[in-house]
Amino acid sequence: MINVTKSSLPPFEEYIDEIRSIWETKWLTNMGEKHDKLEKELEAYLEVPIISLFNNGHVALEMAIEVLNLTGEVITTPFTFASTTHAITRKGLTPVFCDISDDDYTIDVDRIESLITDKTSAIMPVHVYGNVCNVKEIDRISKKYNLKVIYDAAHAFGVTVNGQGIGNFGDISMFSFHATKVFNSIEGGALTFANENYKAQLYQIKNFGIVSPESVVFAGGNGKMNEFSAAMGICNIRRINENIASRKWVVELYRERLSGVKGLTLLQSQKGVSSNYSYFPVVFNEKELGKTRDQIHAALAKENIIARKYFYPLTNTFECYNGRFNSNETPVAKYIAERVLTLPLYPELTQQDVDRICSIILGE
Ligand SMILES: *Cc1c(COP(=O)(O)O)cnc(C)c1O
């Protein structure tokens, strides 16, 4: 069976060596030695001024909303994982859905301004598939209307734009270190930012609002990363560059086989962007190809190959939102969601695997 992804793990002995000292200190969580070490290493790798680690990316996103004191409406996109939209609604805010651009599937910056009202407090764009949003234009709009910007950079670990780490844009960026992501700490996440005040505030928000043993100043939550997760992160960061290079190799094999095929749209590389090759999405045009996305998905599944309808359905059509939103207002996102598949992609995938997958897609 070929799954859509495979989690990266260090050699078993290496992880055991890394966690051995935990048996000496008996310090399992609450910003221990491993946590602090990973924090420093990630600040350096991501080339960001300040980082704060969390138990997962979703909690980090909710806590980013808290530290920025957002209110009212947040402009975002529906072509994303449930987490982005849920973070907004779970914090009592209203998501306002902006369509995506049809070349890189990130927020369509030409449509943002028309969605701004006197209730808008922020923009929450997503660097989908590791594709970089138009950060320059989003910066201009946010300054003009005095809005905060939180980037969902869950897919964009290690991506750089003109040599600058992707975590340096907007007020805060969120990274996910979930098992399925390019870099994982089993579960985990981080916020990156430049404002020094956020570091102390986030420390309290992720630790129950505790300021000192006898002083709890507000109702914070629990967002702390434990030492076993941090140790996994410390091991995995050692091989991240090799890992991304292997992904690049797989992506190039896919491109060789699938580019130029009528009815298939592949992701274009972005100018000045160094990619992390996190996903390989293909958009299938049923009219040109004579087959629908769902037929391709089923044909692969029959051969035990799992591709993923990522992202489908759009978050603005989820049952939990009871028809509150209308996906016809985001027609590009709707078009892509109905036709996209992300193909299997992980460092150990072989040329043979890629050939088999492509042959099934091409009906050879
Ligand atoms: C994975 C992901 C998240 C959530 O991260 P977790 O670490 O799983 O909580 C948020 N947004 C996007 C786009 C993601 O892919």
mmCIF file of C-alpha atoms and ligand atoms in Angstrom:
data_model
loop_
_atom_site.group_PDB
_atom_site.id
_atom_site.type_symbol
_atom_site.label_atom_id
_atom_site.label_comp_id
_atom_site.label_asym_id
_atom_site.label_seq_id
_atom_site.Cartn_x
_atom_site.Cartn_y
_atom_site.Cartn_z
ATOM 1 C CA MET A 1 0.000 0.000 0.000
ATOM 2 C CA ILE A 2 1.168 3.538 -0.767
ATOM 3 C CA ASN A 3 -0.257 6.102 1.586
ATOM 4 C CA VAL A 4 -0.503 9.812 0.808
ATOM 5 C CA THR A 5 2.275 10.485 3.292
ATOM 6 C CA LYS A 6 4.583 8.726 5.725
ATOM 7 C CA SER A 7 5.796 10.357 8.915
ATOM 8 C CA SER A 8 9.521 11.091 9.164
ATOM 9 C CA LEU A 9 11.187 9.333 12.077
ATOM 10 C CA PRO A 10 14.828 9.410 13.181
ATOM 11 C CA PRO A 11 16.692 6.104 13.648
ATOM 12 C CA PHE A 12 15.210 4.454 16.759
ATOM 13 C CA GLU A 13 18.509 4.549 18.716
ATOM 14 C CA GLU A 14 18.913 8.240 18.059
ATOM 15 C CA TYR A 15 15.567 9.052 19.631
ATOM 16 C CA ILE A 16 16.324 6.795 22.617
ATOM 17 C CA ASP A 17 19.622 8.648 23.144
ATOM 18 C CA GLU A 18 17.796 11.949 22.979
ATOM 19 C CA ILE A 19 15.180 11.045 25.588
ATOM 20 C CA ARG A 20 17.588 9.243 27.994
ATOM 21 C CA SER A 21 18.247 12.380 30.050
ATOM 22 C CA ILE A 22 14.515 12.740 30.718
ATOM 23 C CA TRP A 23 14.843 9.688 33.038
ATOM 24 C CA GLU A 24 17.512 11.556 34.996
ATOM 25 C CA THR A 25 15.725 14.891 35.319
ATOM 26 C CA LYS A 26 12.182 13.435 35.561
ATOM 27 C CA TRP A 27 11.132 16.662 33.851
ATOM 28 C CA LEU A 28 8.464 15.626 31.334
ATOM 29 C CA THR A 29 6.880 18.913 30.323
ATOM 30 C CA ASN A 30 6.465 22.619 31.266
ATOM 31 C CA MET A 31 9.177 24.274 29.203
ATOM 32 C CA GLY A 32 12.044 21.905 30.038
ATOM 33 C CA GLU A 33 15.530 21.494 28.650
ATOM 34 C CA LYS A 34 14.426 19.822 25.370
ATOM 35 C CA HIS A 35 11.743 22.422 24.801
ATOM 36 C CA ASP A 36 14.225 25.279 25.196
ATOM 37 C CA LYS A 37 16.778 23.573 22.965
ATOM 38 C CA LEU A 38 14.260 22.995 20.181
ATOM 39 C CA GLU A 39 13.070 26.582 20.473
ATOM 40 C CA LYS A 40 16.605 27.866 19.843
ATOM 41 C CA GLU A 41 17.230 25.460 16.983
ATOM 42 C CA LEU A 42 13.992 26.389 15.258
ATOM 43 C CA GLU A 43 14.596 30.116 15.637
ATOM 44 C CA ALA A 44 17.865 29.561 13.810
ATOM 45 C CA TYR A 45 16.466 27.223 11.137
ATOM 46 C CA LEU A 46 13.402 29.323 10.352
ATOM 47 C CA GLU A 47 15.449 32.550 10.636
ATOM 48 C CA VAL A 48 12.833 34.261 12.752
ATOM 49 C CA PRO A 49 13.414 36.707 15.615
ATOM 50 C CA ILE A 50 11.171 34.978 18.187
ATOM 51 C CA ILE A 51 9.390 31.628 18.406
ATOM 52 C CA SER A 52 7.002 30.129 20.940
ATOM 53 C CA LEU A 53 6.332 26.374 20.921
ATOM 54 C CA PHE A 54 2.926 24.719 21.430
ATOM 55 C CA ASN A 55 1.401 21.270 21.858
ATOM 56 C CA ASN A 56 -0.050 21.535 18.352
ATOM 57 C CA GLY A 57 -0.598 24.000 15.532
ATOM 58 C CA HIS A 58 -4.311 24.448 16.100
ATOM 59 C CA VAL A 59 -3.959 25.493 19.737
ATOM 60 C CA ALA A 60 -1.156 27.824 18.629
ATOM 61 C CA LEU A 61 -3.541 29.436 16.130
ATOM 62 C CA GLU A 62 -6.257 29.957 18.744
ATOM 63 C CA MET A 63 -3.691 31.416 21.125
ATOM 64 C CA ALA A 64 -2.397 33.752 18.403
ATOM 65 C CA ILE A 65 -5.952 35.102 18.081
ATOM 66 C CA GLU A 66 -6.023 35.579 21.856
ATOM 67 C CA VAL A 67 -2.722 37.413 22.133
ATOM 68 C CA LEU A 68 -3.740 39.816 19.345
ATOM 69 C CA ASN A 69 -7.138 40.445 21.007
ATOM 70 C CA LEU A 70 -8.990 40.030 17.730
ATOM 71 C CA THR A 71 -12.674 40.935 17.578
ATOM 72 C CA GLY A 72 -15.555 40.805 15.060
ATOM 73 C CA GLU A 73 -14.651 39.585 11.582
ATOM 74 C CA VAL A 74 -11.561 37.876 10.207
ATOM 75 C CA ILE A 75 -10.951 37.633 6.450
ATOM 76 C CA THR A 76 -9.718 34.173 5.475
ATOM 77 C CA THR A 77 -10.103 31.499 2.778
ATOM 78 C CA PRO A 78 -12.208 28.304 2.731
ATOM 79 C CA PHE A 79 -9.552 26.324 0.801
ATOM 80 C CA THR A 80 -7.734 25.126 3.908
ATOM 81 C CA PHE A 81 -7.744 22.525 6.647
ATOM 82 C CA ALA A 82 -10.625 22.685 9.171
ATOM 83 C CA SER A 83 -8.278 24.175 11.753
ATOM 84 C CA THR A 84 -7.989 27.654 10.185
ATOM 85 C CA THR A 85 -11.737 28.307 10.079
ATOM 86 C CA HIS A 86 -12.455 26.519 13.366
ATOM 87 C CA ALA A 87 -9.845 28.618 15.200
ATOM 88 C CA ILE A 88 -11.727 31.750 14.144
ATOM 89 C CA THR A 89 -15.204 30.483 15.079
ATOM 90 C CA ARG A 90 -14.067 28.806 18.311
ATOM 91 C CA LYS A 91 -12.722 32.172 19.476
ATOM 92 C CA GLY A 92 -16.189 33.680 18.901
ATOM 93 C CA LEU A 93 -15.216 35.520 15.719
ATOM 94 C CA THR A 94 -16.838 35.518 12.286
ATOM 95 C CA PRO A 95 -14.892 34.209 9.311
ATOM 96 C CA VAL A 96 -15.405 36.228 6.126
ATOM 97 C CA PHE A 97 -14.433 34.083 3.169
ATOM 98 C CA CYS A 98 -12.309 35.518 0.397
ATOM 99 C CA ASP A 99 -11.758 33.569 -2.809
ATOM 100 C CA ILE A 100 -8.369 32.149 -3.796
ATOM 101 C CA SER A 101 -6.273 32.884 -6.855
ATOM 102 C CA ASP A 102 -6.322 30.190 -9.525
ATOM 103 C CA ASP A 103 -2.547 29.993 -9.985
ATOM 104 C CA ASP A 104 -1.303 29.270 -6.466
ATOM 105 C CA TYR A 105 -4.544 28.735 -4.470
ATOM 106 C CA THR A 106 -3.609 31.344 -1.846
ATOM 107 C CA ILE A 107 -5.907 34.262 -0.922
ATOM 108 C CA ASP A 108 -6.809 36.459 -3.924
ATOM 109 C CA VAL A 109 -5.423 39.797 -2.753
ATOM 110 C CA ASP A 110 -7.520 41.743 -5.275
ATOM 111 C CA ARG A 111 -10.671 40.665 -3.437
ATOM 112 C CA ILE A 112 -9.638 41.409 0.149
ATOM 113 C CA GLU A 113 -10.434 45.131 0.287
ATOM 114 C CA SER A 114 -14.048 44.732 -0.817
ATOM 115 C CA LEU A 115 -14.634 42.393 2.161
ATOM 116 C CA ILE A 116 -13.358 44.812 4.817
ATOM 117 C CA THR A 117 -16.056 46.280 7.093
ATOM 118 C CA ASP A 118 -15.906 48.328 10.301
ATOM 119 C CA LYS A 119 -15.960 44.992 12.182
ATOM 120 C CA THR A 120 -12.875 43.518 10.467
ATOM 121 C CA SER A 121 -9.955 43.099 12.860
ATOM 122 C CA ALA A 122 -7.619 40.804 10.949
ATOM 123 C CA ILE A 123 -6.701 38.817 7.857
ATOM 124 C CA MET A 124 -5.807 35.135 8.251
ATOM 125 C CA PRO A 125 -4.315 33.902 4.965
ATOM 126 C CA VAL A 126 -2.937 30.407 4.398
ATOM 127 C CA HIS A 127 0.342 29.518 2.663
ATOM 128 C CA VAL A 128 -1.473 26.572 1.034
ATOM 129 C CA TYR A 129 0.745 23.608 0.031
ATOM 130 C CA GLY A 130 3.704 25.769 1.077
ATOM 131 C CA ASN A 131 2.849 28.293 -1.668
ATOM 132 C CA VAL A 132 3.614 31.767 -0.457
ATOM 133 C CA CYS A 133 0.748 34.296 -0.260
ATOM 134 C CA ASN A 134 1.244 37.738 -1.783
ATOM 135 C CA VAL A 135 2.812 38.964 1.456
ATOM 136 C CA LYS A 136 3.688 42.400 0.079
ATOM 137 C CA GLU A 137 0.140 43.263 -0.940
ATOM 138 C CA ILE A 138 -1.313 41.809 2.279
ATOM 139 C CA ASP A 139 1.131 43.983 4.211
ATOM 140 C CA ARG A 140 0.003 47.076 2.300
ATOM 141 C CA ILE A 141 -3.706 46.359 2.884
ATOM 142 C CA SER A 142 -3.251 45.550 6.580
ATOM 143 C CA LYS A 143 -1.386 48.815 7.185
ATOM 144 C CA LYS A 144 -3.916 50.873 5.223
ATOM 145 C CA TYR A 145 -6.879 49.512 7.230
ATOM 146 C CA ASN A 146 -5.045 48.909 10.513
ATOM 147 C CA LEU A 147 -5.664 45.149 10.512
ATOM 148 C CA LYS A 148 -3.657 42.388 12.143
ATOM 149 C CA VAL A 149 -2.330 39.509 10.027
ATOM 150 C CA ILE A 150 -1.908 35.907 11.199
ATOM 151 C CA TYR A 151 -0.454 33.577 8.567
ATOM 152 C CA ASP A 152 -1.405 29.927 8.701
ATOM 153 C CA ALA A 153 2.029 28.624 7.705
ATOM 154 C CA ALA A 154 1.247 25.024 8.720
ATOM 155 C CA HIS A 155 2.380 23.823 5.262
ATOM 156 C CA ALA A 156 5.313 26.163 4.864
ATOM 157 C CA PHE A 157 8.022 24.915 7.224
ATOM 158 C CA GLY A 158 11.432 25.940 5.872
ATOM 159 C CA VAL A 159 10.066 27.907 2.905
ATOM 160 C CA THR A 160 11.937 31.125 2.106
ATOM 161 C CA VAL A 161 11.019 34.133 -0.052
ATOM 162 C CA ASN A 162 13.949 36.031 -1.576
ATOM 163 C CA GLY A 163 16.117 34.436 1.094
ATOM 164 C CA GLN A 164 13.854 35.455 3.969
ATOM 165 C CA GLY A 165 12.165 32.882 6.234
ATOM 166 C CA ILE A 166 8.412 32.634 5.646
ATOM 167 C CA GLY A 167 7.757 33.176 9.376
ATOM 168 C CA ASN A 168 8.801 36.818 9.146
ATOM 169 C CA PHE A 169 5.601 38.214 7.614
ATOM 170 C CA GLY A 170 2.460 39.595 9.219
ATOM 171 C CA ASP A 171 2.088 39.956 12.993
ATOM 172 C CA ILE A 172 2.306 36.220 13.702
ATOM 173 C CA SER A 173 2.833 33.029 11.688
ATOM 174 C CA MET A 174 1.701 29.578 12.814
ATOM 175 C CA PHE A 175 3.608 26.386 11.968
ATOM 176 C CA SER A 176 2.333 22.856 12.563
ATOM 177 C CA PHE A 177 4.658 20.011 13.542
ATOM 178 C CA HIS A 178 1.965 17.349 13.229
ATOM 179 C CA ALA A 179 3.131 13.834 12.298
ATOM 180 C CA THR A 180 2.053 14.332 8.662
ATOM 181 C CA LYS A 181 3.903 17.590 8.093
ATOM 182 C CA VAL A 182 7.348 18.115 6.482
ATOM 183 C CA PHE A 183 8.848 18.553 9.953
ATOM 184 C CA ASN A 184 7.202 16.832 12.911
ATOM 185 C CA SER A 185 7.470 16.651 16.683
ATOM 186 C CA ILE A 186 4.757 13.913 16.755
ATOM 187 C CA GLU A 187 2.227 16.627 17.605
ATOM 188 C CA GLY A 188 3.404 20.186 17.948
ATOM 189 C CA GLY A 189 3.313 23.692 16.617
ATOM 190 C CA ALA A 190 4.823 27.129 16.920
ATOM 191 C CA LEU A 191 4.126 30.818 16.548
ATOM 192 C CA THR A 192 6.771 33.140 15.145
ATOM 193 C CA PHE A 193 6.733 36.924 15.506
ATOM 194 C CA ALA A 194 8.895 39.998 16.081
ATOM 195 C CA ASN A 195 7.020 41.700 18.932
ATOM 196 C CA GLU A 196 8.823 40.870 22.199
ATOM 197 C CA ASN A 197 5.712 41.435 24.314
ATOM 198 C CA TYR A 198 3.987 38.477 22.679
ATOM 199 C CA LYS A 199 6.553 36.008 24.008
ATOM 200 C CA ALA A 200 5.725 36.598 27.680
ATOM 201 C CA GLN A 201 2.002 36.934 27.009
ATOM 202 C CA LEU A 202 1.888 33.688 25.029
ATOM 203 C CA TYR A 203 3.830 31.921 27.772
ATOM 204 C CA GLN A 204 1.021 32.830 30.163
ATOM 205 C CA ILE A 205 -1.770 32.062 27.681
ATOM 206 C CA LYS A 206 -0.381 28.558 27.101
ATOM 207 C CA ASN A 207 0.114 27.974 30.831
ATOM 208 C CA PHE A 208 -3.328 28.705 32.338
ATOM 209 C CA GLY A 209 -2.692 32.442 32.811
ATOM 210 C CA ILE A 210 -0.310 31.651 35.659
ATOM 211 C CA VAL A 211 2.128 34.491 36.305
ATOM 212 C CA SER A 212 3.594 33.179 39.567
ATOM 213 C CA PRO A 213 2.658 30.328 41.952
ATOM 214 C CA GLU A 214 0.121 32.503 43.729
ATOM 215 C CA SER A 215 -0.990 34.757 40.920
ATOM 216 C CA VAL A 216 -3.270 33.727 38.060
ATOM 217 C CA VAL A 217 -4.187 36.840 36.123
ATOM 218 C CA PHE A 218 -6.542 35.509 33.432
ATOM 219 C CA ALA A 219 -8.147 32.274 32.205
ATOM 220 C CA GLY A 220 -5.410 30.897 29.993
ATOM 221 C CA GLY A 221 -5.428 27.432 28.416
ATOM 222 C CA ASN A 222 -2.899 24.634 28.132
ATOM 223 C CA GLY A 223 -0.729 24.796 25.043
ATOM 224 C CA LYS A 224 2.607 23.518 26.341
ATOM 225 C CA MET A 225 4.878 21.274 24.289
ATOM 226 C CA ASN A 226 6.102 18.226 26.245
ATOM 227 C CA GLU A 227 9.705 16.993 26.387
ATOM 228 C CA PHE A 228 9.137 13.825 24.318
ATOM 229 C CA SER A 229 7.722 15.872 21.467
ATOM 230 C CA ALA A 230 10.549 18.381 21.726
ATOM 231 C CA ALA A 231 13.069 15.497 21.647
ATOM 232 C CA MET A 232 11.469 14.164 18.445
ATOM 233 C CA GLY A 233 11.716 17.655 16.981
ATOM 234 C CA ILE A 234 15.399 17.893 17.940
ATOM 235 C CA CYS A 235 16.079 14.588 16.132
ATOM 236 C CA ASN A 236 14.005 15.433 13.051
ATOM 237 C CA ILE A 237 15.480 18.893 12.516
ATOM 238 C CA ARG A 238 18.903 17.228 11.997
ATOM 239 C CA ARG A 239 17.716 15.640 8.736
ATOM 240 C CA ILE A 240 15.287 18.273 7.503
ATOM 241 C CA ASN A 241 17.435 19.447 4.578
ATOM 242 C CA GLU A 242 18.013 15.894 3.282
ATOM 243 C CA ASN A 243 14.359 15.268 3.741
ATOM 244 C CA ILE A 244 13.302 18.262 1.664
ATOM 245 C CA ALA A 245 15.871 17.324 -0.998
ATOM 246 C CA SER A 246 14.342 13.824 -1.279
ATOM 247 C CA ARG A 247 10.875 15.348 -1.595
ATOM 248 C CA LYS A 248 12.171 17.618 -4.348
ATOM 249 C CA TRP A 249 13.469 14.571 -6.219
ATOM 250 C CA VAL A 250 10.035 12.894 -6.014
ATOM 251 C CA VAL A 251 8.282 16.081 -7.148
ATOM 252 C CA GLU A 252 10.611 16.335 -10.154
ATOM 253 C CA LEU A 253 9.776 12.747 -11.120
ATOM 254 C CA TYR A 254 6.064 13.543 -10.971
ATOM 255 C CA ARG A 255 6.594 16.696 -13.035
ATOM 256 C CA GLU A 256 8.508 14.784 -15.701
ATOM 257 C CA ARG A 257 5.644 12.340 -16.142
ATOM 258 C CA LEU A 258 2.656 14.642 -15.706
ATOM 259 C CA SER A 259 3.542 18.086 -17.037
ATOM 260 C CA GLY A 260 2.099 19.048 -20.384
ATOM 261 C CA VAL A 261 -0.707 16.480 -20.111
ATOM 262 C CA LYS A 262 -4.006 17.958 -21.261
ATOM 263 C CA GLY A 263 -6.515 18.121 -18.427
ATOM 264 C CA LEU A 264 -3.927 18.122 -15.633
ATOM 265 C CA THR A 265 -2.866 21.299 -13.874
ATOM 266 C CA LEU A 266 0.285 21.060 -11.761
ATOM 267 C CA LEU A 267 1.541 23.549 -9.231
ATOM 268 C CA GLN A 268 3.901 26.128 -10.746
ATOM 269 C CA SER A 269 7.006 27.079 -8.822
ATOM 270 C CA GLN A 270 6.911 30.628 -7.483
ATOM 271 C CA LYS A 271 9.570 33.217 -8.309
ATOM 272 C CA GLY A 272 12.111 33.817 -5.546
ATOM 273 C CA VAL A 273 10.595 31.076 -3.381
ATOM 274 C CA SER A 274 12.573 28.130 -2.099
ATOM 275 C CA SER A 275 9.943 25.409 -1.708
ATOM 276 C CA ASN A 276 9.675 22.657 0.909
ATOM 277 C CA TYR A 277 7.893 20.302 -1.529
ATOM 278 C CA SER A 278 5.284 19.526 1.106
ATOM 279 C CA TYR A 279 2.465 18.463 -1.252
ATOM 280 C CA PHE A 280 1.945 17.535 -4.880
ATOM 281 C CA PRO A 281 -1.555 18.703 -5.791
ATOM 282 C CA VAL A 282 -2.971 17.989 -9.254
ATOM 283 C CA VAL A 283 -6.166 19.591 -10.556
ATOM 284 C CA PHE A 284 -8.079 17.303 -12.920
ATOM 285 C CA ASN A 285 -10.245 18.879 -15.602
ATOM 286 C CA GLU A 286 -12.863 16.235 -16.405
ATOM 287 C CA LYS A 287 -13.787 17.762 -19.786
ATOM 288 C CA GLU A 288 -10.244 17.662 -21.130
ATOM 289 C CA LEU A 289 -9.261 14.418 -19.453
ATOM 290 C CA GLY A 290 -12.473 12.437 -19.961
ATOM 291 C CA LYS A 291 -12.299 11.342 -16.328
ATOM 292 C CA THR A 292 -13.294 13.022 -13.090
ATOM 293 C CA ARG A 293 -11.131 13.564 -10.034
ATOM 294 C CA ASP A 294 -13.258 11.059 -8.147
ATOM 295 C CA GLN A 295 -12.700 8.418 -10.837
ATOM 296 C CA ILE A 296 -8.917 8.912 -10.603
ATOM 297 C CA HIS A 297 -9.133 8.770 -6.816
ATOM 298 C CA ALA A 298 -11.046 5.471 -7.034
ATOM 299 C CA ALA A 299 -8.705 3.985 -9.670
ATOM 300 C CA LEU A 300 -5.721 4.678 -7.399
ATOM 301 C CA ALA A 301 -7.548 3.312 -4.334
ATOM 302 C CA LYS A 302 -8.249 0.087 -6.222
ATOM 303 C CA GLU A 303 -4.457 -0.363 -6.492
ATOM 304 C CA ASN A 304 -4.021 0.443 -2.782
ATOM 305 C CA ILE A 305 -2.700 3.916 -3.503
ATOM 306 C CA ILE A 306 -4.144 6.613 -1.309
ATOM 307 C CA ALA A 307 -4.372 10.104 -2.791
ATOM 308 C CA ARG A 308 -6.196 12.741 -0.821
ATOM 309 C CA LYS A 309 -8.959 15.189 -1.738
ATOM 310 C CA TYR A 310 -7.089 17.968 0.016
ATOM 311 C CA PHE A 311 -8.922 20.325 0.437
ATOM 312 C CA TYR A 312 -12.391 19.007 -0.103
ATOM 313 C CA PRO A 313 -14.972 19.897 1.067
ATOM 314 C CA LEU A 314 -14.360 23.620 1.490
ATOM 315 C CA THR A 315 -14.596 24.763 5.118
ATOM 316 C CA ASN A 316 -17.456 27.134 4.227
ATOM 317 C CA THR A 317 -19.611 24.103 3.380
ATOM 318 C CA PHE A 318 -18.975 22.071 6.578
ATOM 319 C CA GLU A 319 -22.165 20.684 8.186
ATOM 320 C CA CYS A 320 -21.190 22.262 11.496
ATOM 321 C CA TYR A 321 -21.692 25.715 9.957
ATOM 322 C CA ASN A 322 -25.309 24.932 9.049
ATOM 323 C CA GLY A 323 -25.416 26.795 5.756
ATOM 324 C CA ARG A 324 -24.170 30.046 7.352
ATOM 325 C CA PHE A 325 -21.786 30.567 4.414
ATOM 326 C CA ASN A 326 -22.185 30.282 0.661
ATOM 327 C CA SER A 327 -19.472 28.546 -1.328
ATOM 328 C CA ASN A 328 -20.770 30.192 -4.534
ATOM 329 C CA GLU A 329 -19.165 33.362 -3.207
ATOM 330 C CA THR A 330 -15.755 31.659 -3.533
ATOM 331 C CA PRO A 331 -16.105 30.128 -7.033
ATOM 332 C CA VAL A 332 -12.398 29.543 -7.679
ATOM 333 C CA ALA A 333 -11.995 27.717 -4.365
ATOM 334 C CA LYS A 334 -15.112 25.686 -5.209
ATOM 335 C CA TYR A 335 -13.773 24.770 -8.659
ATOM 336 C CA ILE A 336 -10.381 23.659 -7.303
ATOM 337 C CA ALA A 337 -11.800 21.773 -4.300
ATOM 338 C CA GLU A 338 -14.002 19.699 -6.611
ATOM 339 C CA ARG A 339 -11.084 18.728 -8.865
ATOM 340 C CA VAL A 340 -7.931 18.497 -6.760
ATOM 341 C CA LEU A 341 -6.023 15.491 -5.460
ATOM 342 C CA THR A 342 -2.752 15.552 -3.578
ATOM 343 C CA LEU A 343 -0.642 12.601 -4.700
ATOM 344 C CA PRO A 344 1.478 10.439 -2.386
ATOM 345 C CA LEU A 345 4.645 12.307 -1.428
ATOM 346 C CA TYR A 346 7.284 11.392 1.129
ATOM 347 C CA PRO A 347 11.070 11.038 1.054
ATOM 348 C CA GLU A 348 11.140 7.219 0.708
ATOM 349 C CA LEU A 349 8.838 7.095 -2.328
ATOM 350 C CA THR A 350 10.671 5.349 -5.191
ATOM 351 C CA GLN A 351 10.801 6.048 -8.910
ATOM 352 C CA GLN A 352 8.855 2.799 -9.415
ATOM 353 C CA ASP A 353 6.104 4.015 -7.089
ATOM 354 C CA VAL A 354 5.858 7.329 -8.922
ATOM 355 C CA ASP A 355 5.760 5.534 -12.287
ATOM 356 C CA ARG A 356 2.941 3.271 -11.141
ATOM 357 C CA ILE A 357 0.919 6.187 -9.771
ATOM 358 C CA CYS A 358 1.380 8.196 -12.973
ATOM 359 C CA SER A 359 0.483 5.258 -15.213
ATOM 360 C CA ILE A 360 -2.819 4.792 -13.374
ATOM 361 C CA ILE A 361 -3.583 8.522 -13.655
ATOM 362 C CA LEU A 362 -2.756 8.551 -17.354
ATOM 363 C CA GLY A 363 -4.728 5.353 -17.934
ATOM 364 C CA GLU A 364 -1.689 3.589 -19.433
HETATM 365 C C1 LIG B 1 -2.085 20.739 9.967
HETATM 366 C C2 LIG B 1 -2.757 22.063 9.768
HETATM 367 C C3 LIG B 1 -3.211 22.848 10.849
HETATM 368 C C4 LIG B 1 -3.287 22.358 12.259
HETATM 369 O O1 LIG B 1 -2.131 21.909 12.810
HETATM 370 P P1 LIG B 1 -2.122 20.771 13.932
HETATM 371 O O2 LIG B 1 -0.692 20.775 14.388
HETATM 372 O O3 LIG B 1 -2.536 19.488 13.308
HETATM 373 O O4 LIG B 1 -3.039 21.197 15.029
HETATM 374 C C5 LIG B 1 -3.708 24.109 10.562
HETATM 375 N N1 LIG B 1 -3.797 24.578 9.321
HETATM 376 C C6 LIG B 1 -3.406 23.848 8.262
HETATM 377 C C7 LIG B 1 -3.512 24.443 6.879
HETATM 378 C C8 LIG B 1 -2.894 22.561 8.447
HETATM 379 O O5 LIG B 1 -2.549 21.826 7.377
#
